XYZ file of N, CA and C in Angstrom:
642
model
N 27.092 -19.038 -17.112
C 27.901 -18.589 -15.975
C 26.309 -18.809 -15.220
N 25.688 -19.357 -14.409
C 25.039 -19.919 -13.251
C 24.260 -18.548 -12.334
N 23.483 -17.955 -12.850
C 22.759 -16.305 -11.844
C 21.728 -17.877 -10.691
N 22.063 -17.191 -9.653
C 21.292 -17.600 -8.059
C 21.000 -15.977 -7.778
N 19.023 -16.199 -7.673
C 18.674 -15.086 -6.862
C 18.207 -15.351 -5.496
N 18.654 -14.539 -4.372
C 17.377 -14.781 -3.611
C 17.450 -13.175 -3.158
N 16.437 -13.267 -2.276
C 15.850 -12.082 -1.809
C 16.461 -11.136 -0.741
N 16.317 -10.225 -1.036
C 17.303 -8.946 -0.029
C 15.992 -7.999 0.961
N 16.291 -7.940 2.165
C 14.897 -7.365 3.232
C 15.055 -6.273 3.044
N 14.416 -4.776 3.409
C 14.882 -3.781 3.033
C 13.489 -3.539 4.301
N 12.867 -4.057 4.743
C 11.696 -3.161 6.096
C 11.430 -4.673 6.837
N 11.246 -4.741 7.600
C 10.233 -5.768 8.264
C 10.022 -5.538 9.798
N 8.422 -4.835 9.511
C 8.262 -4.429 10.751
C 6.734 -4.653 11.278
N 7.066 -5.087 12.647
C 5.693 -5.557 13.314
C 5.498 -4.891 14.445
N 4.185 -4.842 15.192
C 3.907 -3.953 15.587
C 2.804 -4.375 17.130
N 4.260 -4.462 17.441
C 4.051 -5.676 19.234
C 4.511 -4.501 19.925
N 4.012 -3.243 19.991
C 4.765 -2.222 20.455
C 3.197 -1.506 21.007
N 3.399 0.258 21.541
C 2.261 0.594 21.784
C 2.886 1.821 21.119
N 2.964 2.239 20.083
C 3.380 3.724 19.261
C 4.160 3.572 18.079
N 3.389 4.289 17.433
C 4.278 4.470 16.021
C 5.653 4.494 16.024
N 6.256 3.501 15.060
C 7.406 3.836 15.097
C 7.969 4.933 14.436
N 8.601 6.241 14.652
C 8.514 7.061 13.941
C 9.943 7.234 13.696
N 10.956 6.429 13.846
C 12.087 6.192 12.941
C 11.643 5.980 12.268
N 10.977 5.224 11.730
C 10.419 4.569 10.296
C 9.429 5.308 9.222
N 7.963 5.398 10.541
C 6.982 6.036 9.641
C 6.752 8.062 10.536
N 6.368 8.386 8.844
C 5.773 9.513 9.606
C 4.377 9.657 9.589
N 3.830 10.075 9.955
C 2.156 10.041 10.733
C 1.787 11.134 9.850
N 0.245 11.423 10.150
C -0.532 12.892 9.357
C -1.921 12.569 9.596
N -2.782 13.223 10.215
C -4.272 13.040 10.429
C -4.880 13.890 10.622
N -6.329 13.852 9.983
C -6.884 15.089 10.809
C -8.501 14.324 11.169
N -8.779 15.016 12.351
C -9.678 13.954 13.094
C -9.693 12.298 13.381
N -9.339 11.943 12.691
C -8.733 10.493 12.559
C -7.771 9.784 13.797
N -7.700 9.221 14.240
C -6.312 8.561 14.931
C -5.718 7.589 14.266
N -4.343 7.563 15.021
C -3.432 6.371 14.773
C -3.117 6.017 15.846
N -3.005 4.950 16.374
C -2.744 3.982 17.259
C -2.020 2.902 17.075
N -0.864 2.289 17.642
C -0.837 0.936 17.847
C -1.180 -0.061 19.380
N -1.879 -1.338 18.941
C -2.288 -1.222 20.307
C -2.923 -3.032 19.711
N -2.544 -4.232 20.339
C -2.516 -5.491 20.367
C -2.353 -6.041 18.981
N -0.786 -5.777 18.873
C -0.314 -6.255 17.775
C -0.544 -5.699 16.339
N -1.584 -4.396 16.093
C -1.826 -3.968 15.203
C -1.749 -2.478 15.066
N -0.928 -1.815 13.704
C -1.475 -0.752 13.392
C -2.712 0.011 12.660
N -3.148 0.537 13.837
C -4.694 0.954 13.262
C -4.614 2.575 13.072
N -5.312 2.735 11.497
C -5.978 3.931 10.817
C -7.265 3.695 11.640
N -7.384 5.738 11.565
C -9.387 5.453 11.596
C -9.156 4.642 13.044
N -8.545 4.918 14.612
C -8.754 3.789 15.441
C -9.744 4.115 16.500
N -10.099 5.884 16.291
C -11.556 5.899 16.962
C -12.645 5.902 16.069
N -12.778 4.930 14.806
C -13.840 4.913 14.050
C -14.857 5.801 14.173
N -14.169 7.117 13.233
C -14.908 8.456 13.241
C -15.630 8.802 11.569
N -16.876 8.818 11.589
C -17.319 9.040 10.224
C -17.468 10.177 9.591
N -16.561 11.234 10.490
C -16.801 12.326 10.300
C -16.085 12.662 8.671
N -16.591 13.905 8.140
C -16.257 13.682 6.850
C -15.256 14.705 6.686
N -14.841 14.217 5.334
C -13.557 15.435 5.089
C -12.167 14.576 5.801
N -12.179 13.929 6.944
C -10.969 13.545 7.828
C -10.576 12.431 6.693
N -9.055 12.156 7.322
C -7.801 11.204 7.398
C -7.112 10.532 7.804
N -6.208 9.795 8.483
C -5.392 9.161 8.954
C -4.523 8.682 7.846
N -3.012 8.694 8.030
C -2.105 8.400 7.052
C -0.735 7.741 7.633
N -0.112 6.727 7.178
C 1.195 6.834 7.696
C 2.187 6.347 6.513
N 3.081 6.641 6.419
C 4.500 6.737 5.384
C 5.706 6.427 5.629
N 6.897 5.569 4.904
C 7.785 4.937 5.917
C 8.983 6.301 5.185
N 9.469 6.815 6.157
C 10.625 7.762 5.364
C 11.348 7.622 4.156
N 11.719 5.801 4.404
C 12.717 5.461 3.381
C 11.600 5.809 1.871
N 12.550 5.939 0.836
C 12.111 5.878 -1.037
C 12.281 4.419 -1.253
N 11.775 3.285 -1.513
C 12.592 2.308 -2.044
C 12.713 2.478 -3.374
N 14.086 1.447 -3.690
C 14.690 1.324 -5.227
C 13.525 0.770 -5.938
N 13.284 0.708 -7.353
C 12.642 0.323 -8.189
C 13.567 0.373 -9.812
N 14.392 -1.215 -9.239
C 15.498 -0.986 -10.012
C 14.998 -2.045 -11.621
N 15.923 -1.645 -13.536
C 15.693 -1.460 -14.124
C 15.396 -3.182 -14.310
N 16.098 -4.366 -13.712
C 16.387 -5.433 -13.769
C 15.980 -6.424 -12.655
N 15.409 -5.731 -11.439
C 15.178 -6.690 -10.462
C 13.837 -6.434 -10.392
N 12.970 -6.972 -9.270
C 11.331 -6.209 -9.197
C 12.164 -5.934 -7.199
N 10.655 -4.896 -7.171
C 11.005 -4.468 -5.179
C 9.571 -4.756 -5.064
N 9.002 -5.476 -3.997
C 7.761 -5.721 -3.692
C 7.431 -5.645 -1.887
N 6.357 -5.453 -2.003
C 5.465 -5.410 -0.034
C 4.921 -6.313 -0.166
N 4.119 -6.908 1.150
C 3.656 -7.518 1.512
C 3.024 -7.190 2.971
N 2.036 -7.158 2.785
C 1.147 -6.507 4.333
C -0.279 -7.691 4.893
N -0.348 -7.247 6.004
C -1.022 -8.153 6.517
C -2.195 -6.909 6.806
N -3.604 -7.150 6.421
C -4.521 -6.148 6.874
C -5.697 -6.337 6.833
N -6.731 -6.407 7.905
C -7.878 -6.811 8.095
C -8.590 -5.124 8.298
N -9.872 -5.278 7.816
C -10.953 -3.997 7.685
C -11.726 -4.317 8.969
N -12.443 -3.114 9.821
C -13.091 -3.616 10.568
C -14.589 -3.454 10.074
N -15.325 -3.393 8.737
C -16.333 -3.756 8.520
C -16.454 -3.531 6.760
N -16.843 -4.011 5.884
C -17.058 -4.227 4.575
C -16.787 -2.999 3.885
N -15.978 -2.809 2.820
C -15.622 -1.680 2.275
C -17.241 -0.046 2.362
N -16.671 0.824 2.743
C -17.966 1.852 2.951
C -17.878 2.702 1.537
N -18.821 2.686 0.867
C -18.937 4.053 0.451
C -18.612 4.950 0.686
N -17.754 6.004 0.349
C -17.505 7.522 0.290
C -16.169 7.422 1.746
N -15.700 5.999 1.554
C -14.256 6.082 2.539
C -13.243 5.098 1.040
N -12.032 6.154 1.432
C -10.948 5.540 0.817
C -9.698 4.813 0.797
N -9.676 3.517 0.781
C -8.262 3.370 1.943
C -6.963 2.813 0.541
N -6.097 3.430 1.055
C -5.185 2.854 -0.281
C -4.196 2.155 0.746
N -3.189 1.404 0.218
C -2.276 0.425 0.244
C -0.643 -0.121 -0.533
N -0.256 0.416 -0.046
C 0.979 -0.304 -0.798
C 1.829 0.457 -1.176
N 2.954 1.056 -2.535
C 3.955 1.825 -2.874
C 3.352 3.387 -3.739
N 3.661 4.067 -3.148
C 2.934 5.199 -3.621
C 3.418 6.775 -2.923
N 3.564 7.707 -3.619
C 3.649 8.874 -3.269
C 2.578 10.037 -2.969
N 1.752 10.432 -2.160
C 0.897 11.537 -2.013
C 1.290 11.943 -0.428
N 0.849 13.151 -0.718
C 0.573 14.027 0.744
C -0.610 13.881 0.922
N -0.423 13.950 2.622
C -1.880 14.311 3.394
C -3.006 13.144 2.999
N -3.961 13.589 2.311
C -5.456 13.268 1.478
C -5.242 13.611 -0.109
N -4.310 14.033 -0.562
C -3.931 14.657 -1.851
C -3.889 13.229 -2.860
N -4.831 13.612 -4.414
C -3.840 12.476 -4.840
C -2.791 11.751 -5.085
N -2.263 10.555 -5.383
C -1.294 9.983 -5.908
C -0.667 10.845 -6.935
N 0.473 10.826 -6.970
C 1.338 11.140 -8.059
C 1.996 10.285 -9.164
N 2.686 9.046 -7.739
C 3.240 7.793 -8.677
C 2.978 6.744 -7.405
N 2.802 5.235 -7.910
C 2.248 4.537 -7.053
C 2.373 3.075 -7.810
N 2.353 2.063 -7.417
C 1.529 0.967 -7.687
C 0.626 0.215 -6.156
N -0.352 0.481 -5.947
C -0.759 0.211 -4.523
C -2.619 -0.460 -4.924
N -2.770 -1.431 -3.844
C -5.307 -1.237 -3.888
C -5.055 -0.334 -3.254
N -6.630 -0.253 -4.042
C -7.316 1.004 -3.238
C -8.732 0.442 -3.177
N -9.065 0.932 -1.919
C -10.820 0.683 -1.942
C -11.549 2.111 -2.382
N -12.111 2.119 -3.339
C -12.420 3.890 -3.631
C -13.472 4.118 -2.890
N -14.224 5.207 -3.460
C -15.210 5.944 -2.559
C -16.675 5.049 -2.994
N -16.433 4.443 -3.963
C -17.709 3.338 -4.357
C -17.573 2.108 -3.881
N -17.116 2.119 -2.395
C -16.578 0.707 -2.390
C -16.313 -0.023 -2.574
N -15.423 0.239 -3.977
C -15.314 -1.329 -4.958
C -13.603 -1.197 -4.431
N -12.900 -2.344 -4.661
C -11.515 -2.971 -4.469
C -10.786 -2.972 -5.504
N -9.995 -1.822 -6.118
C -9.077 -2.303 -7.555
C -7.244 -1.966 -7.213
N -6.955 -2.542 -8.553
C -5.677 -2.464 -8.212
C -5.266 -0.880 -8.941
N -4.419 -0.372 -8.713
C -3.799 0.872 -9.193
C -2.538 0.820 -9.548
N -1.974 1.882 -10.983
C -0.586 1.580 -11.092
C -0.827 3.024 -11.668
N -0.042 3.952 -10.995
C -0.252 5.434 -10.864
C 1.077 5.757 -11.551
N 2.141 6.291 -12.680
C 2.673 6.590 -13.470
C 2.503 8.279 -13.575
N 3.488 9.277 -12.957
C 3.500 10.204 -12.700
C 2.040 11.373 -13.201
N 1.364 10.601 -12.237
C -0.166 11.342 -12.242
C -1.034 10.318 -12.896
N -0.621 9.884 -13.726
C -1.495 8.858 -14.540
C -2.213 7.910 -14.079
N -3.565 7.362 -13.878
C -3.999 6.006 -13.349
C -3.641 5.134 -14.291
N -3.822 3.359 -14.012
C -4.401 2.702 -15.110
C -4.863 1.955 -13.565
N -5.515 1.251 -13.839
C -6.321 0.621 -12.683
C -7.386 -0.462 -13.487
N -7.161 -2.241 -12.513
C -8.071 -3.338 -12.923
C -9.047 -3.305 -12.920
N -10.001 -4.216 -13.238
C -11.138 -4.280 -13.375
C -11.553 -4.002 -11.621
N -12.914 -4.427 -10.922
C -13.402 -4.449 -10.301
C -12.849 -5.985 -9.420
N -12.696 -6.372 -8.125
C -12.624 -7.276 -7.691
C -13.513 -7.357 -6.477
N -13.471 -8.963 -6.043
C -14.016 -9.162 -4.748
C -13.098 -8.935 -3.813
N -13.350 -7.950 -2.335
C -13.310 -7.361 -1.743
C -13.119 -8.966 -0.853
N -11.902 -9.292 -0.168
C -11.613 -9.960 0.951
C -12.552 -9.474 2.033
N -12.934 -10.824 2.821
C -13.811 -10.840 4.264
C -13.690 -9.524 4.959
N -14.077 -9.071 5.667
C -13.681 -8.327 6.879
C -13.734 -8.439 8.088
N -12.571 -8.143 8.593
C -12.535 -8.608 10.082
C -11.863 -9.554 10.293
N -11.187 -10.215 9.142
C -9.809 -11.405 9.231
C -8.849 -10.967 8.714
N -7.685 -10.983 8.783
C -6.269 -10.639 8.203
C -5.809 -11.816 6.857
N -5.678 -10.410 5.728
C -5.393 -10.569 4.491
C -4.119 -10.644 4.000
N -3.162 -10.941 3.243
C -2.033 -10.585 2.889
C -1.951 -10.149 1.536
N -1.880 -8.749 1.307
C -1.570 -8.135 0.162
C -0.573 -7.541 -0.270
N 0.142 -8.196 -1.653
C 1.374 -8.318 -2.315
C 1.137 -7.286 -3.379
N 2.183 -6.385 -3.375
C 2.570 -5.995 -4.648
C 4.022 -6.175 -5.115
N 4.120 -6.177 -6.612
C 5.229 -6.486 -6.854
C 5.448 -5.607 -8.172
N 6.830 -4.728 -8.217
C 7.006 -3.739 -9.044
C 8.179 -4.192 -9.945
N 7.844 -5.342 -11.254
C 8.944 -5.323 -12.149
C 8.836 -3.690 -13.384
N 10.139 -4.169 -13.813
C 10.774 -2.933 -14.735
C 9.665 -3.320 -15.693
N 9.159 -4.041 -16.496
C 7.872 -3.542 -17.220
C 6.261 -4.247 -16.685
N 5.820 -3.931 -15.544
C 4.729 -4.317 -14.968
C 4.310 -4.462 -13.158
N 3.665 -3.923 -12.981
C 3.194 -4.408 -11.401
C 2.280 -5.336 -11.578
N 2.733 -6.423 -10.564
C 1.557 -7.976 -9.945
C 1.156 -7.137 -8.737
N -0.413 -7.920 -7.953
C -0.721 -7.378 -7.725
C -1.319 -9.308 -6.728
N -1.477 -9.361 -5.573
C -1.738 -10.616 -5.040
C -2.450 -10.103 -3.998
N -3.724 -11.143 -3.714
C -4.104 -11.168 -1.973
C -4.022 -12.654 -1.736
N -3.913 -13.037 -0.703
C -3.453 -14.248 -0.350
C -3.171 -15.375 -1.228
N -2.339 -14.990 -1.701
C -1.248 -15.661 -2.364
C -2.024 -16.081 -4.107
N -3.396 -15.286 -4.047
C -3.737 -15.714 -5.531
C -3.226 -14.125 -6.462
N -2.995 -14.201 -7.926
C -3.009 -12.915 -8.499
C -4.054 -12.349 -8.697
N -4.359 -10.601 -8.860
C -5.465 -10.347 -8.377
C -5.551 -9.498 -9.997
N -4.248 -9.386 -10.221
C -4.410 -8.640 -11.643
C -2.579 -8.370 -11.720
N -2.555 -8.155 -13.055
C -0.900 -7.255 -13.666
C -1.360 -6.381 -14.735
N -0.522 -5.396 -14.386
C -0.907 -4.291 -15.120
C 0.400 -3.529 -15.766
N 0.780 -3.483 -17.071
C 2.045 -3.140 -17.709
C 1.911 -1.681 -17.690
N 3.016 -1.176 -17.928
C 4.154 -0.093 -18.137
C 3.450 0.582 -19.121
N 2.878 1.740 -18.599
C 2.855 2.776 -19.537
C 3.329 2.805 -21.237
N 2.303 2.440 -22.296
C 3.144 2.488 -23.551
C 4.264 3.572 -23.555
N 5.555 3.273 -24.364
C 6.324 3.841 -24.264
C 7.310 4.555 -23.124
N 6.877 3.691 -22.138
C 8.021 3.730 -20.769
C 8.871 2.525 -20.695
N 9.803 2.636 -20.116
C 10.178 1.408 -19.922
C 10.104 1.106 -18.727
N 9.996 2.047 -17.535
C 9.057 1.090 -16.176
C 7.879 1.445 -15.805
N 7.403 0.438 -15.450
C 5.678 0.907 -14.696
C 5.706 2.416 -13.981
N 6.460 2.495 -12.711
C 6.402 4.430 -12.254
C 7.473 5.287 -12.879
N 6.998 6.281 -13.343
C 8.231 7.661 -12.901
C 9.239 7.509 -12.623
N 8.593 7.412 -10.913
C 9.718 7.427 -10.061
C 10.881 6.519 -10.124
N 12.199 7.066 -9.583
C 12.875 6.101 -9.326
C 12.948 5.054 -8.077
N 11.972 6.142 -6.840
C 11.790 4.627 -5.914
C 10.533 5.822 -4.729
N 9.763 5.015 -4.363
C 8.872 5.323 -3.844
C 8.387 4.916 -2.119
N 8.069 5.535 -1.664
C 7.528 5.050 -0.093
C 6.815 3.901 0.247
N 6.876 3.329 1.407
C 5.554 2.664 1.285
C 4.302 3.971 2.117
N 3.160 2.991 1.938
C 2.128 3.681 2.347
C 0.779 3.701 2.780
N -0.058 3.643 3.587
C -1.089 3.485 3.754
C -2.188 4.592 4.658
N -3.231 4.477 4.313
C -4.005 5.904 4.285
C -5.449 5.239 4.648
N -6.317 6.003 5.058
C -7.688 5.641 5.014
C -8.600 7.273 5.582
N -9.642 7.371 3.949
C -9.950 9.046 3.997
C -11.307 8.792 3.826
N -12.185 9.724 4.722
C -13.932 9.593 4.621
C -13.596 11.250 3.791
N -14.532 11.248 2.612
C -15.513 12.088 1.766
C -15.685 12.943 2.100
N -16.056 13.834 1.194
C -17.182 15.069 1.583
C -18.472 14.982 2.167
N -18.775 13.571 1.609
C -20.205 13.155 2.710
C -19.003 11.746 3.382
N -20.230 12.052 4.251
C -19.917 10.600 5.816
C -20.166 9.315 4.938
N -19.205 8.405 5.340
C -19.614 7.168 5.329
C -20.729 6.365 6.391
N -21.930 5.537 5.906
C -22.136 5.186 6.619
C -21.946 4.515 7.856
N -20.664 3.749 8.155
C -19.824 3.097 9.320
C -18.403 3.376 8.747
N -17.728 3.372 9.735
C -16.733 4.019 10.276
C -15.484 2.688 9.698
N -14.679 2.742 8.933
C -13.551 1.569 8.926
C -12.429 1.813 9.213
N -11.649 1.204 10.127
C -10.505 1.377 10.828
C -9.473 -0.350 10.110
N -8.924 0.470 9.551
C -7.751 -0.489 8.575
C -6.474 -1.338 9.920
N -6.401 -2.201 9.614
C -5.752 -2.706 11.031
C -4.395 -3.354 9.935
N -2.902 -2.970 10.522
C -1.733 -3.250 9.681
C -1.466 -4.365 10.413
N -1.021 -5.658 10.069
C -0.413 -6.286 11.025
C 0.739 -6.895 11.145
N 1.565 -6.566 10.041
C 3.264 -6.194 9.561
C 3.462 -5.433 8.070
N 4.526 -5.091 8.197
C 4.805 -4.297 6.579
C 5.933 -4.929 6.330
N 6.133 -5.538 5.052
C 8.099 -6.345 4.617
C 7.915 -5.436 3.067
N 9.067 -5.229 3.166
C 9.764 -4.685 1.488
C 10.927 -5.327 1.571
N 10.727 -5.878 0.118
C 12.067 -6.603 -0.218
C 12.582 -6.272 -1.130
N 13.262 -7.110 -1.696
C 14.021 -6.780 -3.501
C 14.206 -8.189 -4.274
N 13.790 -8.993 -4.887
C 13.471 -10.025 -5.698
C 14.845 -10.138 -6.251
N 15.784 -11.801 -6.121
C 16.877 -12.002 -6.866
C 17.969 -10.481 -7.081
N 18.406 -10.288 -5.708
C 19.012 -9.133 -5.775
C 20.423 -9.288 -4.563
N 20.810 -10.680 -4.306
C 21.928 -10.881 -3.439
C 23.197 -10.401 -4.378
N 23.193 -10.648 -5.778
C 24.649 -10.080 -6.899
C 24.669 -9.034 -6.723
N 24.065 -7.892 -5.908
C 24.400 -6.485 -5.987
C 24.965 -6.171 -5.234
N 25.587 -7.326 -4.326
C 26.270 -6.708 -3.185
C 26.051 -5.912 -2.420
């Protein structure tokens, strides 16, 4: 038999309106603000450096992780400034409440030391890539995360940045069978020198090679 693969779209959201689409995203924030303007969804839109504050958006939908095909998300994002110490930015598939630590997921993280890494979190245990060169600020860059049955792959602007294998002894890289898409910006217990405003240009989520599932 000949198998024919085709991607299946699960989410395709562009931000050409004037408020967060609350039919798709929940939002949470403390002091920081979230806006949609000029074609982007903006976290920490007021560009505050206030310590211990955050802004986050998360899909209500939990996207399925299938045992024999891949689930992926692609996002255009720009940062208003270069990565800042004491400011954490996370983007991709993950479960987390407000500014709490993730409990499961595959995502990009600009951590509190201003270092960009790829992260795989399985039931609260994290596996990270080596430090990556952060793409330029003020320009949209394409971030892509692919979760397969035995690994997660991470791309920026079409170039593979890291591949993180499933934890030893587990059949899937994530413990959960479904995860939401989420993006958030967190100022730590010490204020960053400069505020960062992550701007999302679009969010796409899909299944690879899934047309035969009906």
